[in-house]
């Protein structure tokens, strides 16, 4: 990466940076991407895990955003069917609610219309009794009915890794735990960056014709490396989720709710044998590195859920874990509430040429990447006269593991190779069409357990966690993307016959080092010599704290003595 200039250097290894790297590499640009921590370790793995059109944006009149997000939902269901799954949602309506039944019915028709009637299924309206049969745990007092509509759920951390792997397969150079400490300006314009290897402390200069700042909630910090007086682009808001045993809530469907506390739209969502509730939406001044779920955040979510599932009687003692992240929302021109802030994205070019992408949402990351790379292509044409060429087919090219939508066929094939049904479904949900390669690399899997964590994993700053982990007691509040990634790594390199790291056939050396052999007296290698091709790098393991809050770790927020419980209600 430091050996010769690249066409484009992407700062930020979240979903937007991964999407930009993939698009740029597929267009044939020499591409490098760096991230100061785990790939997808920030907002991209701290989301609601939804790929959705955004039903609540209809009320704000953001029809273009809903249309765009609905189209992208359809694209992602097609290119990553193992990671993005259709999910039915139940939206109950009660007498006296802020959104009456007639308005919700009209909104559902508009939602399907903006999806060009190509959603997974058309919505349906259910009466009171049908709603109670489908979701018997819902509060029945003043219930009028419900809308049954469809969106999609994803494993957000794995979506980042799959997108980044696709970028690497197309030729992008990828380095995690590589922090940009300064931007270089050889002729007064940004022409690269000084990058510090967080593992060794070694500093390198990566030269680039175009530098893209895709650091999510950190974009203003990077912009001030370019210009210390630059205006703030973002209005970051905090989103918190809590996870708890699904049997404690007792729901059967994903449920869309309107909090009786502040009227915000929120969700109760299934995740295996767990449920998670979210999200909050509050202004936050803390650094993205220091965001935490507070006791007040947890109480708000539990009170809101208890108002609709009164028999659950949820308390902080039920919370297994939580996660909190910052949405990198655009700073509005006028003062509006956090939930009313736009989810649109914006490209900004500084006078010295730093290209920044800000705003947006998980669902529309591919469009954000396309728009950014269109600007990169235009800049490269100005710089050296190269033709712009066609756009990359990122809407049609499957992500790794997404080559087939016949997931049941893949499960059956894995079971025929000796895996139990539980293990087979785990593998297919994580790896899709690469499940067989994982079985081969694992050398056989026991009847009950998932694949060993040590095989085929991203090089990460935390101990390896299963992809899109279900939060568990004692886990850190920030889910890290230290997850198995399928191709590459152990036992024979890339499972699909291609290089899983950098350009095809690239030597497995540190991407911040000159890949050429050192001469006599030179440094003996760069730390990765002798290993199979990998995506990213292994930093040292670190300890993880609990879910922090004013009262200590959330799992310890038990009220009263003798195992007593404090039930939280919205009343």
XYZ file of C-alpha atoms in Angstrom:
571
model
C 0.000 0.000 0.000
C 2.862 2.352 0.821
C 5.046 1.037 -2.017
C 3.378 2.908 -4.853
C 0.592 5.497 -5.168
C -3.016 4.399 -5.398
C -5.807 6.034 -7.336
C -8.091 6.325 -4.347
C -7.500 6.014 -0.614
C -10.658 5.375 1.420
C -10.455 6.318 5.094
C -12.982 4.265 7.056
C -13.736 0.545 6.991
C -17.414 0.639 7.883
C -20.222 -0.197 5.482
C -19.845 3.036 3.484
C -16.078 2.723 3.148
C -16.406 -0.942 2.210
C -19.006 -0.068 -0.422
C -16.796 2.658 -1.889
C -13.769 0.347 -1.979
C -15.802 -2.370 -3.712
C -17.257 -0.015 -6.314
C -13.913 1.679 -7.013
C -11.989 -1.587 -7.313
C -14.615 -3.054 -9.632
C -14.209 -0.004 -11.899
C -10.513 -0.834 -12.150
C -9.175 1.908 -9.867
C -6.190 1.020 -7.718
C -7.879 1.250 -4.330
C -6.737 1.182 -0.714
C -8.853 1.356 2.431
C -7.702 1.835 6.027
C -9.488 1.805 9.348
C -8.144 2.614 12.787
C -9.915 -0.375 14.378
C -12.006 -3.394 13.463
C -13.668 -3.390 10.066
C -17.257 -2.381 10.746
C -16.401 -1.790 14.401
C -18.305 1.500 14.675
C -21.850 2.471 13.730
C -22.018 -0.194 11.002
C -22.154 -3.006 13.565
C -24.235 -1.093 16.113
C -27.397 -0.685 14.044
C -30.947 -2.021 14.267
C -29.876 -4.672 11.737
C -32.651 -3.638 9.379
C -32.642 -3.215 5.617
C -35.844 -1.243 5.236
C -37.634 1.347 3.203
C -38.250 3.463 6.289
C -41.969 3.481 6.955
C -41.655 6.322 9.461
C -40.066 8.634 6.869
C -43.399 8.790 5.034
C -44.815 10.920 7.825
C -41.963 13.381 7.238
C -42.623 13.503 3.494
C -39.245 11.958 2.594
C -40.691 10.037 -0.354
C -37.498 10.058 -2.421
C -35.571 8.480 0.446
C -38.219 5.785 0.907
C -38.246 5.055 -2.832
C -34.454 4.775 -2.910
C -34.278 2.631 0.241
C -37.044 0.333 -1.018
C -35.118 -0.250 -4.230
C -31.915 -0.929 -2.292
C -33.742 -3.394 -0.058
C -34.654 -5.338 -3.194
C -31.045 -5.167 -4.447
C -29.564 -6.452 -1.184
C -32.081 -9.268 -0.944
C -30.773 -10.321 -4.354
C -27.000 -9.966 -3.940
C -26.739 -11.242 -0.356
C -29.704 -13.586 0.255
C -27.863 -15.378 3.064
C -27.261 -12.152 4.989
C -30.422 -10.177 4.174
C -33.695 -11.949 4.949
C -37.315 -10.891 4.432
C -39.011 -10.160 7.737
C -42.736 -9.595 8.375
C -43.614 -6.728 10.730
C -46.792 -6.187 12.692
C -47.764 -2.543 13.288
C -50.663 -2.453 15.803
C -53.049 0.484 16.031
C -54.858 1.567 19.183
C -57.757 3.899 19.733
C -56.486 7.428 20.312
C -53.018 6.735 18.877
C -51.060 9.554 17.232
C -51.355 7.750 13.894
C -54.978 6.606 13.430
C -55.913 3.464 11.518
C -56.966 5.309 8.346
C -53.641 7.119 8.160
C -51.656 3.927 8.673
C -53.679 2.157 5.967
C -52.941 4.973 3.531
C -49.278 4.906 4.534
C -49.043 1.178 3.851
C -50.421 1.593 0.335
C -47.946 4.398 -0.267
C -45.123 2.226 1.123
C -45.940 -0.537 -1.361
C -46.335 2.010 -4.159
C -42.874 3.486 -3.518
C -41.478 -0.051 -3.692
C -43.090 -0.276 -7.158
C -45.195 -3.110 -5.700
C -42.031 -5.247 -5.738
C -41.732 -5.720 -2.005
C -41.444 -9.274 -0.673
C -45.214 -9.316 -0.264
C -48.001 -6.767 -0.292
C -49.128 -5.489 3.075
C -52.340 -6.777 4.674
C -54.707 -5.191 7.157
C -55.682 -7.363 10.118
C -58.672 -6.830 12.347
C -58.554 -6.971 16.125
C -59.121 -10.724 16.450
C -56.665 -11.626 13.676
C -54.052 -9.408 15.329
C -54.578 -11.121 18.673
C -54.228 -14.557 17.080
C -50.989 -13.572 15.387
C -49.488 -11.771 18.393
C -51.327 -12.896 21.540
C -48.944 -11.078 23.904
C -49.928 -7.614 22.677
C -51.996 -5.372 24.913
C -55.588 -5.901 23.799
C -57.169 -2.877 25.494
C -58.314 -0.408 22.801
C -56.627 -2.468 20.067
C -58.272 -1.753 16.702
C -56.176 -3.884 14.371
C -52.761 -3.966 12.759
C -50.915 -3.697 9.472
C -48.785 -6.668 8.429
C -46.021 -5.461 6.121
C -42.562 -6.575 5.015
C -39.020 -5.296 5.301
C -35.742 -7.164 5.804
C -33.264 -7.972 8.542
C -29.504 -8.370 8.167
C -26.389 -9.349 10.026
C -24.830 -5.886 9.860
C -21.255 -6.825 10.822
C -21.146 -9.688 8.331
C -22.566 -7.436 5.617
C -19.569 -5.131 6.126
C -17.106 -8.022 5.969
C -18.743 -9.525 2.872
C -18.647 -6.144 1.109
C -15.011 -5.612 2.069
C -14.070 -9.101 0.910
C -15.708 -8.385 -2.417
C -13.582 -5.224 -2.626
C -10.434 -7.209 -1.827
C -11.281 -9.842 -4.447
C -11.602 -7.026 -6.984
C -8.106 -5.789 -6.110
C -8.529 -3.369 -3.195
C -5.828 -3.270 -0.519
C -7.347 -3.450 2.953
C -5.751 -2.645 6.318
C -7.455 -2.473 9.677
C -5.792 -1.100 12.809
C -4.170 1.502 10.578
C -5.023 5.016 11.736
C -4.729 8.135 9.617
C -2.843 10.692 11.720
C -2.317 13.379 9.071
C -3.150 14.253 5.478
C -0.297 15.068 3.132
C -0.504 17.972 0.669
C 2.515 17.849 -1.648
C 1.180 20.622 -3.908
C -1.376 22.247 -1.626
C -3.978 19.591 -2.402
C -4.626 16.418 -0.439
C -2.484 13.708 -1.990
C -2.486 10.933 0.566
C -2.175 10.319 4.285
C 0.226 9.440 7.045
C -0.918 6.119 8.481
C 0.184 4.616 11.792
C 0.173 0.850 12.217
C -1.618 0.396 15.535
C 0.074 -2.975 16.093
C 3.679 -1.920 15.681
C 3.554 1.857 15.964
C 5.244 2.090 12.585
C 4.254 5.077 10.420
C 3.920 4.957 6.637
C 2.846 7.401 3.951
C 0.156 6.240 1.549
C 0.038 8.439 -1.562
C -3.231 8.740 -3.473
C -4.661 10.806 -6.297
C -7.995 11.058 -4.450
C -8.689 10.662 -0.729
C -12.229 9.858 0.439
C -13.300 10.450 4.027
C -15.925 7.789 4.803
C -15.497 7.596 8.554
C -19.135 7.910 9.629
C -19.404 9.737 12.968
C -15.681 10.589 12.755
C -15.934 12.564 9.469
C -15.660 15.971 11.143
C -12.541 14.844 12.986
C -10.887 13.768 9.711
C -12.015 16.973 7.970
C -10.153 18.960 10.608
C -6.959 17.139 9.703
C -7.407 18.924 6.375
C -8.658 22.261 7.726
C -8.737 22.926 11.459
C -11.433 25.543 10.956
C -13.824 23.502 8.818
C -17.523 23.694 9.665
C -19.218 20.721 11.284
C -21.159 18.542 8.847
C -22.808 16.224 11.350
C -25.470 16.225 13.974
C -24.743 12.842 15.606
C -27.565 11.136 17.453
C -27.279 8.121 19.717
C -29.137 4.892 19.044
C -29.327 2.305 21.828
C -30.633 -1.265 21.720
C -31.109 -3.821 24.483
C -31.094 -7.595 24.090
C -33.003 -9.992 26.302
C -34.388 -13.542 26.149
C -37.143 -13.759 23.567
C -39.329 -15.803 25.889
C -39.385 -12.886 28.332
C -41.084 -10.649 25.765
C -43.230 -13.438 24.358
C -43.616 -12.007 20.853
C -43.925 -14.108 17.705
C -43.367 -11.399 15.061
C -41.208 -8.357 14.539
C -43.370 -5.588 15.972
C -43.349 -1.881 15.101
C -44.404 0.297 18.018
C -44.886 3.948 18.821
C -43.428 4.722 22.211
C -46.087 6.163 24.531
C -43.304 8.194 26.159
C -42.370 10.388 23.191
C -44.211 8.968 20.155
C -41.025 7.685 18.485
C -41.350 4.674 16.161
C -39.374 1.730 17.564
C -39.133 -2.025 17.121
C -39.174 -5.292 19.026
C -37.196 -7.673 16.836
C -36.390 -11.395 16.940
C -32.809 -12.704 16.798
C -32.767 -16.460 17.320
C -33.678 -17.173 20.922
C -33.174 -13.514 21.825
C -35.088 -10.325 21.169
C -33.717 -6.837 20.881
C -35.577 -3.597 21.435
C -34.629 -0.288 19.865
C -33.890 2.310 19.253
C -33.407 5.590 21.027
C -32.693 8.766 19.066
C -31.089 11.482 21.168
C -28.479 14.136 20.493
C -25.044 13.084 21.697
C -21.898 15.161 22.214
C -19.631 12.322 23.321
C -16.871 11.029 21.072
C -17.906 8.045 18.942
C -15.215 6.103 20.803
C -16.916 6.736 24.147
C -20.632 6.244 23.438
C -22.382 4.067 26.001
C -25.880 2.874 26.793
C -26.970 4.572 29.995
C -29.462 3.370 32.569
C -31.932 6.014 31.343
C -31.668 4.643 27.788
C -32.404 1.117 28.984
C -35.343 2.219 31.142
C -36.859 4.144 28.207
C -36.744 1.086 25.948
C -38.136 -1.299 28.561
C -40.951 1.037 29.583
C -41.939 1.476 25.945
C -42.007 -2.272 25.338
C -43.931 -2.967 28.553
C -46.685 -0.601 27.403
C -47.425 -2.995 24.508
C -46.454 -6.297 26.150
C -47.829 -5.772 29.684
C -47.522 -9.420 30.688
C -43.779 -9.356 30.007
C -43.135 -7.020 32.957
C -39.608 -6.348 31.761
C -37.008 -4.944 34.126
C -33.281 -4.128 33.863
C -32.569 -7.544 35.385
C -33.769 -9.122 32.122
C -31.245 -7.275 29.967
C -28.458 -9.504 28.694
C -26.537 -6.779 26.870
C -26.929 -3.552 24.976
C -25.171 -1.649 22.229
C -24.968 2.036 21.445
C -23.767 3.832 18.344
C -23.841 7.260 16.758
C -25.794 7.979 13.598
C -23.719 10.279 11.374
C -26.698 12.450 10.400
C -26.318 15.650 8.448
C -26.530 18.823 10.475
C -29.893 20.407 9.520
C -30.112 24.054 8.419
C -32.678 24.708 11.136
C -33.375 23.250 14.557
C -35.457 20.070 14.394
C -35.885 17.081 16.686
C -33.370 14.211 16.406
C -35.887 11.879 14.773
C -36.763 14.525 12.178
C -33.150 14.972 11.048
C -32.649 13.878 7.440
C -31.262 10.433 6.588
C -30.112 11.698 3.178
C -26.412 11.653 2.335
C -24.174 14.413 1.044
C -20.824 14.616 -0.743
C -18.581 17.540 0.177
C -15.255 18.441 -1.428
C -12.902 20.722 0.479
C -10.864 23.447 -1.258
C -7.799 21.187 -0.968
C -9.599 18.236 -2.558
C -10.584 16.011 0.392
C -13.818 14.258 -0.581
C -16.138 13.556 2.354
C -19.352 11.541 2.361
C -21.675 12.126 5.300
C -25.167 11.132 6.388
C -27.074 8.234 4.883
C -28.176 4.937 6.369
C -27.202 1.268 6.258
C -29.825 0.364 3.652
C -28.589 2.894 1.097
C -24.848 2.315 1.493
C -24.450 1.004 -2.067
C -25.983 4.183 -3.545
C -23.764 6.312 -1.316
C -20.735 4.379 -2.570
C -21.808 4.738 -6.206
C -22.237 8.497 -5.854
C -18.837 8.839 -4.168
C -17.049 6.783 -6.823
C -18.774 8.749 -9.597
C -17.122 11.849 -8.100
C -13.795 10.016 -7.816
C -14.008 8.990 -11.478
C -14.687 12.594 -12.517
C -11.698 13.809 -10.474
C -9.373 11.185 -11.952
C -10.439 12.230 -15.431
C -9.537 15.818 -14.583
C -6.169 14.757 -13.187
C -4.887 12.401 -15.878
C -7.500 12.339 -18.646
C -8.481 8.709 -18.182
C -11.948 7.768 -19.501
C -14.650 7.524 -16.885
C -15.909 4.155 -18.076
C -19.172 2.499 -17.083
C -20.457 2.129 -13.542
C -19.687 -1.127 -11.765
C -22.599 -3.627 -11.610
C -22.683 -3.580 -7.816
C -26.453 -4.031 -7.897
C -26.111 -7.360 -9.726
C -22.790 -8.840 -8.645
C -23.387 -11.116 -5.631
C -21.465 -10.581 -2.436
C -19.337 -13.561 -1.307
C -21.709 -16.365 -0.333
C -24.654 -14.811 -2.174
C -24.289 -16.700 -5.440
C -27.513 -18.626 -4.862
C -30.793 -17.861 -3.134
C -31.597 -21.552 -2.576
C -30.667 -21.532 1.093
C -32.661 -24.662 1.879
C -30.702 -26.511 -0.793
C -27.469 -25.367 0.858
C -28.704 -26.517 4.267
C -29.561 -29.927 2.836
C -26.128 -30.172 1.183
C -24.379 -29.335 4.479
C -26.421 -31.954 6.326
C -25.482 -34.533 3.704
C -21.851 -33.773 4.564
C -22.447 -34.730 8.190
C -23.496 -31.464 9.836
C -26.533 -31.369 12.107
C -29.480 -29.280 10.966
C -28.670 -26.641 13.595
C -25.056 -26.409 12.477
C -26.002 -26.449 8.801
C -28.420 -23.558 9.243
C -25.828 -21.615 11.208
C -23.253 -22.098 8.449
C -25.607 -21.206 5.612
C -26.882 -18.098 7.409
C -23.296 -16.948 7.953
C -21.581 -18.084 4.758
C -24.268 -18.843 2.181
C -22.832 -20.684 -0.804
C -19.445 -20.794 0.953
C -20.773 -23.077 3.687
C -19.318 -26.158 1.976
C -15.880 -24.524 1.843
C -16.099 -23.796 5.563
C -17.023 -27.428 6.231
C -14.003 -28.514 4.208
C -11.704 -26.078 5.993
C -13.000 -27.077 9.421
C -12.212 -30.716 8.736
C -15.593 -31.843 9.962
C -17.965 -30.371 12.514
C -19.549 -32.012 15.503
C -23.196 -32.874 15.601
C -24.215 -29.952 17.778
C -21.653 -27.194 17.680
C -21.070 -24.383 15.210
C -17.778 -24.247 13.323
C -14.644 -23.642 15.399
C -14.056 -19.958 15.941
C -10.392 -20.258 15.090
C -10.939 -21.137 11.436
C -11.345 -18.588 8.688
C -11.679 -15.431 10.709
C -11.026 -11.769 10.192
C -7.907 -10.467 11.880
C -9.471 -8.532 14.713
C -8.844 -6.514 17.833
C -11.112 -8.694 19.924
C -11.272 -12.392 20.457
C -13.182 -14.013 17.623
C -16.948 -13.727 17.960
C -19.557 -15.535 15.900
C -20.888 -13.372 13.082
C -23.570 -10.944 14.115
C -23.266 -12.286 17.649
C -26.202 -12.540 19.929
C -25.132 -10.332 22.842
C -24.513 -12.362 25.950
C -23.975 -11.573 29.615
C -20.553 -10.155 30.282
C -19.932 -9.227 26.662
C -18.644 -5.799 25.797
C -21.350 -3.298 24.857
C -19.723 -2.781 21.433
C -20.145 -5.742 19.114
C -16.927 -6.169 17.177
C -16.575 -7.511 13.684
C -14.062 -10.181 14.687
C -16.043 -12.755 12.819
C -15.336 -15.674 10.532
C -15.247 -14.485 6.949
C -15.399 -17.628 4.824
C -12.832 -17.598 2.038
C -9.148 -17.291 2.655
C -7.135 -17.880 5.774
C -6.602 -21.325 7.157
C -5.862 -24.496 5.248
C -5.074 -23.596 1.713
C -6.040 -19.969 1.152
C -9.049 -18.661 -0.684
C -11.857 -21.137 -0.908
C -13.008 -19.904 -4.288
C -9.587 -20.136 -5.879
C -9.005 -16.382 -5.705
C -6.930 -14.243 -3.429
C -8.782 -13.270 -0.279
C -6.536 -10.288 0.302
C -5.533 -7.371 -1.922
C -5.060 -7.874 -5.623
C -5.184 -11.388 -7.019
C -1.921 -13.155 -6.322
C -0.607 -10.431 -4.016
C 2.031 -11.500 -1.551
C 0.646 -11.996 1.967
C 2.574 -9.105 3.522
C 1.449 -6.166 5.602
C -0.448 -3.771 3.374
C 1.310 -0.834 4.999
C 4.737 -2.222 4.100
C 6.592 -2.418 0.823
C 5.710 -5.945 -0.382
C 9.073 -6.317 -2.104
C 11.768 -8.368 -0.293
C 14.149 -6.202 1.684
C 17.770 -6.060 0.708
C 20.734 -6.967 2.845
C 20.481 -5.301 6.189
C 16.817 -4.463 5.668
C 14.005 -5.224 8.063
C 13.215 -8.950 8.194
C 9.689 -8.985 6.812
C 6.576 -7.054 7.763
C 4.835 -9.280 10.257
C 2.591 -11.372 8.006
C 5.184 -13.373 6.088
C 4.508 -17.071 5.929
C 0.779 -16.790 6.588
C -2.023 -17.546 4.184
C -3.834 -14.666 2.515
C -5.964 -12.743 4.969
C -8.311 -9.764 5.038
C -7.081 -7.236 7.572
C -4.757 -7.918 10.494
C -4.746 -9.331 14.023
C -4.165 -6.749 16.730
C -3.537 -7.848 20.295
C -6.525 -9.042 22.289
C -7.994 -6.642 24.773
C -10.379 -7.060 27.624
C -14.013 -6.081 27.247
C -16.059 -4.215 29.780
C -19.695 -4.620 30.640
C -22.546 -2.437 29.454
C -21.814 0.842 31.142
C -24.300 3.204 32.700
C -24.610 5.586 35.639
C -25.466 2.702 37.932
C -22.689 0.443 36.689
C -22.948 -2.427 34.251
C -26.489 -2.881 32.967
C -26.706 -6.584 33.948
C -26.129 -5.453 37.538
C -28.948 -2.885 37.559
C -31.142 -5.047 39.736
C -33.531 -3.129 41.924
C -34.281 -4.041 45.504
C -32.892 -7.017 47.385
C -33.437 -10.716 47.555
C -33.703 -11.039 43.770
C -36.649 -8.634 43.646
C -37.657 -7.023 40.352
C -38.679 -3.478 39.486
C -41.190 -3.509 36.660
C -40.938 -0.589 34.267
C -44.113 0.858 32.795
C -44.840 3.872 30.654
C -47.701 4.976 32.797
